[in-house]
């Protein structure tokens, strides 16, 4: 009898174990690596973690524990949790090295079902949680799928103004004399694509801009060094449509067009097919503070990049994505990261600024039955709230250690609750400093702000 019961239990377990793929994305330095490291850390401590009051399954004791298990997708690089924890627990502590490609890790969560069919059948259940990390820059490529090479080139031409034009100068000078209809020269293409890629890197690194296309040129992942990442837009408007349509097949133009088409067909589409369409829940991390610090150009560019990124979730009934890949994401959480860079009284403003940033896309997506929410959080809290006396007044402040090792008590300023206007930029009222993570014992969960709120939204209903 016992044997039969065991067998039935095993079958029930196998049939009822659940899987969930949670994707984490955001533009470079938005805080993906820190977020995933902390999320795993909180869950690994979940049986006894006092830091998760807003995560009902942990608070109510349904979540019994979590452990790491081998991931399902063997061809995807593993997320290096150990490296991250090692860095955070070193002396002095440092931030984990950011990931630059897609990576994945699987956790097994054991819980006590409280309701639903599982409650009747078993005492404990398992949720396999796959956490997938991918660069938000890859989502900036979605519009390429509905643009020809000539249309994409025209789009790139239209943004080559001001700072971008300055950064592109060397590439622009070298291609100005180029005959796009002449025979292609492999060495020349490599050199010029290199200059174009350098320009895209400078946009990000020197100007704090986020909107760069093609996204894989700056974060190539498995395609590093492949010819599919060696092309550039034609920015000369001197070539007529008929000249381009009758370009010889061995011409520079034809080769650029061929590589662009290959990029769309194999790099962009494959990402959506292989990764994006498998995702159940998504969190998009947004660092709103760095662009506030950097100035209006950086902020507006981040806003544009974010709007572009949101297109990937606007898949509706007849959208391009729906037709191509039938995505199944039902919940998206937008999170303003690094909330510990501002005093707690500013956290509501941080959320409201994020809501404003994604307002339009939010409204559209809400119509399409995807649930969305905004939160502000700090994956790994590096400062503690305190007070400073200023001209006889006591003001809220932050206490932490700067990356240089200097102890600091400061008031970083106010976060605007709405999209900042002229007066905000003129007063330049915001000062953002990089803090070192706080030291702490390795057997305790990492300090955070509202990771438990994120967990509740993303996982709470799956652990009932
Ligand atoms: P990724 O490129 O999106 O993976 O970004 P990372 O997770 O590597 O974060 C980039 C940097 O942001 C880190 O090196 C930290 O300096 C900072 N950072 C990330 N999360 C936090 C946080 O919760 N608090 C603070 N103070 N800094 C953070």
Short mmCIF file of N, CA, C and O in Angstrom, two decimals, residues 7-109:
data_model
loop_
_atom_site.label_atom_id
_atom_site.label_comp_id
_atom_site.label_asym_id
_atom_site.label_seq_id
_atom_site.Cartn_x
_atom_site.Cartn_y
_atom_site.Cartn_z
N UNK A 7 4.31 5.78 -5.30
CA UNK A 7 4.31 5.88 -6.75
C UNK A 7 3.34 6.99 -7.21
O UNK A 7 3.66 7.81 -8.06
N UNK A 8 2.14 6.93 -6.62
CA UNK A 8 1.13 7.94 -6.98
C UNK A 8 1.67 9.33 -6.65
O UNK A 8 1.59 10.25 -7.46
N UNK A 9 2.30 9.45 -5.48
CA UNK A 9 2.86 10.75 -5.08
C UNK A 9 3.88 11.25 -6.08
O UNK A 9 3.89 12.41 -6.46
N UNK A 10 4.74 10.30 -6.54
CA UNK A 10 5.79 10.67 -7.49
C UNK A 10 5.17 11.20 -8.79
O UNK A 10 5.58 12.21 -9.34
N UNK A 11 4.15 10.43 -9.28
CA UNK A 11 3.50 10.83 -10.53
C UNK A 11 2.82 12.18 -10.39
O UNK A 11 2.93 13.04 -11.25
N UNK A 12 2.15 12.34 -9.25
CA UNK A 12 1.47 13.61 -9.00
C UNK A 12 2.49 14.74 -8.98
O UNK A 12 2.32 15.78 -9.60
N UNK A 13 3.62 14.48 -8.29
CA UNK A 13 4.66 15.51 -8.20
C UNK A 13 5.15 15.91 -9.58
O UNK A 13 5.27 17.07 -9.90
N UNK A 14 5.43 14.87 -10.39
CA UNK A 14 5.99 15.16 -11.69
C UNK A 14 5.00 15.97 -12.53
O UNK A 14 5.35 16.90 -13.20
N UNK A 15 3.73 15.54 -12.44
CA UNK A 15 2.71 16.21 -13.25
C UNK A 15 2.41 17.62 -12.77
O UNK A 15 2.03 18.47 -13.55
N UNK A 16 2.57 17.86 -11.47
CA UNK A 16 2.11 19.15 -10.95
C UNK A 16 3.22 20.15 -10.67
O UNK A 16 2.95 21.29 -10.35
N UNK A 17 4.47 19.71 -10.77
CA UNK A 17 5.54 20.68 -10.57
C UNK A 17 5.42 21.76 -11.62
O UNK A 17 5.09 21.50 -12.76
N UNK A 18 5.72 22.93 -11.18
CA UNK A 18 5.51 24.04 -12.10
C UNK A 18 6.84 24.66 -12.51
O UNK A 18 7.81 24.59 -11.77
N UNK A 19 6.80 25.28 -13.67
CA UNK A 19 7.99 25.98 -14.18
C UNK A 19 7.62 27.43 -14.44
O UNK A 19 6.50 27.70 -14.85
N UNK A 20 8.55 28.27 -14.24
CA UNK A 20 8.31 29.66 -14.62
C UNK A 20 9.60 30.29 -15.10
O UNK A 20 10.65 30.10 -14.48
N UNK A 21 9.52 31.03 -16.20
CA UNK A 21 10.70 31.75 -16.68
C UNK A 21 10.52 33.24 -16.41
O UNK A 21 9.59 33.87 -16.91
N UNK A 22 11.41 33.73 -15.59
CA UNK A 22 11.38 35.15 -15.24
C UNK A 22 12.55 35.83 -15.94
O UNK A 22 13.71 35.45 -15.72
N UNK A 23 12.25 36.79 -16.79
CA UNK A 23 13.35 37.49 -17.49
C UNK A 23 13.63 38.82 -16.82
O UNK A 23 12.71 39.52 -16.38
N UNK A 24 14.91 39.13 -16.73
CA UNK A 24 15.34 40.39 -16.13
C UNK A 24 16.08 41.17 -17.22
O UNK A 24 17.01 40.65 -17.83
N UNK A 25 15.63 42.38 -17.48
CA UNK A 25 16.35 43.17 -18.47
C UNK A 25 16.45 44.62 -18.04
O UNK A 25 15.88 45.03 -17.02
N UNK A 26 17.16 45.40 -18.82
CA UNK A 26 17.40 46.82 -18.54
C UNK A 26 18.61 47.21 -19.35
O UNK A 26 19.38 46.33 -19.77
N UNK A 27 18.78 48.50 -19.57
CA UNK A 27 19.94 48.94 -20.35
C UNK A 27 21.20 48.73 -19.50
O UNK A 27 21.10 48.49 -18.30
N UNK A 28 22.37 48.82 -20.14
CA UNK A 28 23.63 48.59 -19.41
C UNK A 28 23.68 49.45 -18.16
O UNK A 28 23.30 50.62 -18.19
N UNK A 29 24.15 48.88 -17.10
CA UNK A 29 24.32 49.52 -15.80
C UNK A 29 23.01 49.89 -15.11
O UNK A 29 22.98 50.66 -14.14
N UNK A 30 21.90 49.35 -15.61
CA UNK A 30 20.62 49.61 -14.94
C UNK A 30 20.57 48.89 -13.60
O UNK A 30 19.80 49.25 -12.72
N UNK A 31 21.39 47.83 -13.47
CA UNK A 31 21.43 47.10 -12.20
C UNK A 31 20.94 45.66 -12.29
O UNK A 31 20.52 45.10 -11.28
N UNK A 32 21.04 45.05 -13.47
CA UNK A 32 20.55 43.67 -13.66
C UNK A 32 21.34 42.67 -12.82
O UNK A 32 20.77 41.82 -12.14
N UNK A 33 22.68 42.78 -12.90
CA UNK A 33 23.51 41.79 -12.20
C UNK A 33 23.30 41.88 -10.69
O UNK A 33 23.15 40.86 -10.02
N UNK A 34 23.25 43.12 -10.18
CA UNK A 34 23.02 43.30 -8.74
C UNK A 34 21.64 42.76 -8.37
O UNK A 34 21.48 42.09 -7.35
N UNK A 35 20.65 43.01 -9.21
CA UNK A 35 19.28 42.57 -8.91
C UNK A 35 19.20 41.04 -8.85
O UNK A 35 18.66 40.47 -7.89
N UNK A 36 19.75 40.39 -9.85
CA UNK A 36 19.64 38.92 -9.89
C UNK A 36 20.41 38.30 -8.72
O UNK A 36 19.94 37.37 -8.07
N UNK A 37 21.59 38.85 -8.45
CA UNK A 37 22.38 38.33 -7.34
C UNK A 37 21.59 38.43 -6.04
O UNK A 37 21.50 37.48 -5.26
N UNK A 38 20.96 39.58 -5.83
CA UNK A 38 20.21 39.77 -4.59
C UNK A 38 18.96 38.90 -4.56
O UNK A 38 18.63 38.29 -3.53
N UNK A 39 18.27 38.82 -5.70
CA UNK A 39 17.04 38.01 -5.75
C UNK A 39 17.34 36.54 -5.40
O UNK A 39 16.65 35.93 -4.58
N UNK A 40 18.42 36.02 -5.98
CA UNK A 40 18.79 34.63 -5.68
C UNK A 40 19.13 34.50 -4.20
O UNK A 40 18.69 33.59 -3.51
N UNK A 41 19.92 35.47 -3.74
CA UNK A 41 20.35 35.44 -2.34
C UNK A 41 19.15 35.47 -1.40
O UNK A 41 19.09 34.69 -0.43
N UNK A 42 18.17 36.31 -1.67
CA UNK A 42 17.00 36.39 -0.79
C UNK A 42 16.25 35.07 -0.81
O UNK A 42 15.81 34.58 0.23
N UNK A 43 16.11 34.48 -2.01
CA UNK A 43 15.35 33.23 -2.11
C UNK A 43 16.09 32.07 -1.45
O UNK A 43 15.47 31.22 -0.81
N UNK A 44 17.41 32.05 -1.60
CA UNK A 44 18.17 30.96 -0.97
C UNK A 44 18.05 31.01 0.55
O UNK A 44 18.17 30.00 1.22
N UNK A 45 17.79 32.21 1.08
CA UNK A 45 17.60 32.33 2.53
C UNK A 45 16.12 32.27 2.91
O UNK A 45 15.76 32.52 4.06
N UNK A 46 15.25 31.93 1.93
CA UNK A 46 13.83 32.22 2.14
C UNK A 46 13.17 31.48 3.30
O UNK A 46 12.21 31.99 3.86
N UNK A 47 13.66 30.30 3.67
CA UNK A 47 13.03 29.60 4.79
C UNK A 47 13.08 30.41 6.08
O UNK A 47 12.17 30.36 6.90
N UNK A 48 14.16 31.20 6.21
CA UNK A 48 14.38 31.90 7.48
C UNK A 48 14.67 33.39 7.27
O UNK A 48 15.24 34.03 8.14
N UNK A 49 14.30 33.92 6.13
CA UNK A 49 14.73 35.29 5.79
C UNK A 49 13.81 36.34 6.41
O UNK A 49 12.65 36.46 6.03
N UNK A 50 14.32 37.14 7.36
CA UNK A 50 13.45 38.15 7.97
C UNK A 50 13.32 39.40 7.10
O UNK A 50 12.60 40.34 7.45
N UNK A 51 14.05 39.43 5.99
CA UNK A 51 14.06 40.65 5.18
C UNK A 51 12.98 40.66 4.10
O UNK A 51 13.07 41.45 3.16
N UNK A 52 11.97 39.77 4.18
CA UNK A 52 10.99 39.70 3.10
C UNK A 52 9.55 39.90 3.58
O UNK A 52 8.65 39.15 3.18
N UNK A 53 9.29 40.93 4.38
CA UNK A 53 7.92 41.06 4.92
C UNK A 53 6.85 41.31 3.85
O UNK A 53 5.69 40.99 4.07
N UNK A 54 7.24 41.86 2.69
CA UNK A 54 6.23 42.15 1.67
C UNK A 54 6.00 40.98 0.72
O UNK A 54 5.18 41.07 -0.20
N UNK A 55 6.72 39.89 0.92
CA UNK A 55 6.58 38.71 0.06
C UNK A 55 5.76 37.68 0.85
O UNK A 55 6.29 36.99 1.72
N UNK A 56 4.46 37.62 0.55
CA UNK A 56 3.54 36.83 1.38
C UNK A 56 4.00 35.38 1.59
O UNK A 56 3.98 34.91 2.73
N UNK A 57 4.40 34.64 0.55
CA UNK A 57 4.76 33.24 0.80
C UNK A 57 5.89 33.09 1.82
O UNK A 57 5.92 32.12 2.57
N UNK A 58 6.81 34.06 1.88
CA UNK A 58 7.89 33.98 2.87
C UNK A 58 7.37 34.41 4.23
O UNK A 58 7.65 33.77 5.25
N UNK A 59 6.58 35.47 4.25
CA UNK A 59 6.09 35.98 5.54
C UNK A 59 5.18 34.96 6.22
O UNK A 59 5.24 34.74 7.41
N UNK A 60 4.31 34.31 5.42
CA UNK A 60 3.33 33.39 6.00
C UNK A 60 3.87 31.98 6.19
O UNK A 60 3.14 31.09 6.59
N UNK A 61 5.12 31.78 5.77
CA UNK A 61 5.74 30.48 5.99
C UNK A 61 5.38 29.41 4.96
O UNK A 61 5.72 28.24 5.13
N UNK A 62 4.70 29.79 3.86
CA UNK A 62 4.42 28.78 2.82
C UNK A 62 5.68 28.39 2.07
O UNK A 62 5.84 27.26 1.67
N UNK A 63 6.56 29.36 1.89
CA UNK A 63 7.80 29.07 1.15
C UNK A 63 8.77 28.39 2.11
O UNK A 63 9.22 28.97 3.09
N UNK A 64 9.07 27.12 1.80
CA UNK A 64 9.87 26.33 2.75
C UNK A 64 11.37 26.51 2.53
O UNK A 64 12.16 26.39 3.45
N UNK A 65 11.74 26.77 1.30
CA UNK A 65 13.16 26.95 1.03
C UNK A 65 13.43 26.91 -0.46
O UNK A 65 12.55 26.62 -1.27
N UNK A 66 14.68 27.24 -0.81
CA UNK A 66 15.06 27.25 -2.23
C UNK A 66 16.48 26.74 -2.35
O UNK A 66 17.27 26.85 -1.42
N UNK A 67 16.76 26.13 -3.51
CA UNK A 67 18.15 25.75 -3.76
C UNK A 67 18.43 25.85 -5.25
O UNK A 67 17.49 25.84 -6.07
N UNK A 68 19.72 25.93 -5.56
CA UNK A 68 20.10 26.01 -6.96
C UNK A 68 20.10 24.62 -7.56
O UNK A 68 20.58 23.69 -6.92
N UNK A 69 19.58 24.48 -8.77
CA UNK A 69 19.63 23.18 -9.46
C UNK A 69 20.16 23.43 -10.88
O UNK A 69 20.13 24.57 -11.35
N UNK A 70 20.64 22.37 -11.57
CA UNK A 70 21.18 22.61 -12.92
C UNK A 70 20.12 23.21 -13.84
O UNK A 70 18.96 22.82 -13.79
N UNK A 71 20.56 24.16 -14.65
CA UNK A 71 19.61 24.84 -15.53
C UNK A 71 19.13 23.93 -16.65
O UNK A 71 19.79 22.93 -16.96
N UNK A 72 17.98 24.29 -17.24
CA UNK A 72 17.40 23.47 -18.30
C UNK A 72 18.06 23.68 -19.66
O UNK A 72 18.31 22.74 -20.40
N UNK A 73 18.37 24.92 -19.99
CA UNK A 73 18.89 25.23 -21.34
C UNK A 73 20.41 25.17 -21.31
O UNK A 73 21.06 26.11 -20.87
N UNK A 74 20.94 24.07 -21.81
CA UNK A 74 22.39 23.83 -21.63
C UNK A 74 23.27 24.73 -22.49
O UNK A 74 24.45 24.88 -22.21
N UNK A 75 22.70 25.31 -23.54
CA UNK A 75 23.54 26.12 -24.44
C UNK A 75 23.63 27.59 -23.99
O UNK A 75 24.35 28.37 -24.57
N UNK A 76 22.89 27.95 -22.94
CA UNK A 76 22.92 29.35 -22.47
C UNK A 76 23.94 29.47 -21.32
O UNK A 76 23.91 28.66 -20.40
N UNK A 77 24.83 30.48 -21.36
CA UNK A 77 25.81 30.62 -20.26
C UNK A 77 25.09 30.76 -18.92
O UNK A 77 24.00 31.34 -18.84
N UNK A 78 25.73 30.24 -17.85
CA UNK A 78 25.09 30.31 -16.53
C UNK A 78 25.35 31.67 -15.89
O UNK A 78 26.42 32.24 -16.06
N UNK A 79 24.39 32.14 -15.15
CA UNK A 79 24.57 33.38 -14.39
C UNK A 79 25.54 33.08 -13.24
O UNK A 79 25.32 32.13 -12.48
N UNK A 80 26.58 33.93 -13.09
CA UNK A 80 27.63 33.61 -12.13
C UNK A 80 27.31 34.20 -10.75
O UNK A 80 27.84 35.23 -10.34
N UNK A 81 26.44 33.51 -10.03
CA UNK A 81 26.02 33.97 -8.70
C UNK A 81 27.21 33.98 -7.73
O UNK A 81 27.39 34.90 -6.95
N UNK A 82 28.03 32.94 -7.79
CA UNK A 82 29.13 32.83 -6.81
C UNK A 82 30.10 33.99 -6.92
O UNK A 82 30.57 34.52 -5.92
N UNK A 83 30.39 34.38 -8.18
CA UNK A 83 31.30 35.51 -8.38
C UNK A 83 30.72 36.76 -7.73
O UNK A 83 31.42 37.51 -7.04
N UNK A 84 29.43 36.97 -7.91
CA UNK A 84 28.77 38.17 -7.38
C UNK A 84 28.83 38.20 -5.85
O UNK A 84 29.20 39.21 -5.26
N UNK A 85 28.50 37.08 -5.24
CA UNK A 85 28.49 37.02 -3.77
C UNK A 85 29.91 37.18 -3.23
O UNK A 85 30.14 37.87 -2.25
N UNK A 86 30.86 36.57 -3.93
CA UNK A 86 32.24 36.67 -3.50
C UNK A 86 32.68 38.15 -3.47
O UNK A 86 33.28 38.61 -2.49
N UNK A 87 32.34 38.88 -4.55
CA UNK A 87 32.72 40.30 -4.62
C UNK A 87 32.04 41.08 -3.49
O UNK A 87 32.68 41.90 -2.81
N UNK A 88 30.77 40.81 -3.27
CA UNK A 88 30.02 41.57 -2.26
C UNK A 88 30.49 41.29 -0.85
O UNK A 88 30.38 42.13 0.04
N UNK A 89 31.01 40.08 -0.64
CA UNK A 89 31.46 39.70 0.70
C UNK A 89 32.96 39.81 0.88
O UNK A 89 33.51 39.36 1.88
N UNK A 90 33.66 40.40 -0.13
CA UNK A 90 35.11 40.59 0.01
C UNK A 90 35.37 41.78 0.91
O UNK A 90 34.46 42.54 1.24
N UNK A 91 36.61 41.96 1.25
CA UNK A 91 36.95 43.10 2.08
C UNK A 91 38.02 43.95 1.37
O UNK A 91 39.13 43.47 1.17
N UNK A 92 37.73 45.17 0.91
CA UNK A 92 36.42 45.81 0.99
C UNK A 92 35.45 45.20 -0.03
O UNK A 92 35.89 44.67 -1.05
N UNK A 93 34.15 45.32 0.26
CA UNK A 93 33.18 44.74 -0.67
C UNK A 93 33.17 45.49 -2.00
O UNK A 93 33.45 46.69 -2.03
N UNK A 94 32.88 44.77 -3.08
CA UNK A 94 32.76 45.45 -4.38
C UNK A 94 31.53 44.92 -5.11
O UNK A 94 30.98 43.88 -4.73
N UNK A 95 31.13 45.63 -6.15
CA UNK A 95 29.94 45.24 -6.91
C UNK A 95 30.26 44.06 -7.82
O UNK A 95 31.39 43.95 -8.31
N UNK A 96 29.28 43.20 -8.08
CA UNK A 96 29.53 42.08 -8.99
C UNK A 96 29.88 42.60 -10.39
O UNK A 96 29.43 43.68 -10.78
N UNK A 97 30.70 41.84 -11.12
CA UNK A 97 31.03 42.22 -12.50
C UNK A 97 29.77 42.04 -13.34
O UNK A 97 29.15 40.98 -13.30
N UNK A 98 29.37 43.08 -14.10
CA UNK A 98 28.11 42.98 -14.84
C UNK A 98 28.16 41.93 -15.95
O UNK A 98 29.21 41.70 -16.55
N UNK A 99 27.01 41.32 -16.19
CA UNK A 99 26.89 40.38 -17.32
C UNK A 99 26.72 41.22 -18.59
O UNK A 99 26.20 42.32 -18.53
N UNK A 100 27.15 40.66 -19.73
CA UNK A 100 27.03 41.42 -20.98
C UNK A 100 26.35 40.61 -22.06
O UNK A 100 26.35 40.98 -23.23
N UNK A 101 25.80 39.48 -21.67
CA UNK A 101 25.22 38.59 -22.67
C UNK A 101 23.99 37.99 -22.01
O UNK A 101 23.68 38.30 -20.87
N UNK A 102 23.33 37.07 -22.71
CA UNK A 102 22.23 36.38 -22.05
C UNK A 102 22.82 35.36 -21.07
O UNK A 102 23.88 34.79 -21.32
N UNK A 103 22.19 35.20 -19.91
CA UNK A 103 22.64 34.16 -18.99
C UNK A 103 21.43 33.67 -18.20
O UNK A 103 20.38 34.33 -18.20
N UNK A 104 21.60 32.54 -17.56
CA UNK A 104 20.44 31.91 -16.94
C UNK A 104 20.84 31.15 -15.68
O UNK A 104 21.96 30.70 -15.54
N UNK A 105 19.89 31.01 -14.75
CA UNK A 105 20.12 30.20 -13.56
C UNK A 105 18.78 29.62 -13.12
O UNK A 105 17.73 30.25 -13.35
N UNK A 106 18.79 28.41 -12.56
CA UNK A 106 17.52 27.79 -12.14
C UNK A 106 17.51 27.57 -10.64
O UNK A 106 18.48 27.08 -10.07
N UNK A 107 16.38 27.93 -10.02
CA UNK A 107 16.18 27.67 -8.59
C UNK A 107 15.00 26.72 -8.43
O UNK A 107 14.03 26.79 -9.20
N UNK A 108 15.11 25.88 -7.43
CA UNK A 108 13.97 25.01 -7.09
C UNK A 108 13.36 25.59 -5.81
O UNK A 108 14.03 25.66 -4.78
N UNK A 109 12.11 26.00 -5.87
CA UNK A 109 11.44 26.56 -4.70
C UNK A 109 10.45 25.54 -4.15
O UNK A 109 9.58 25.08 -4.88
#
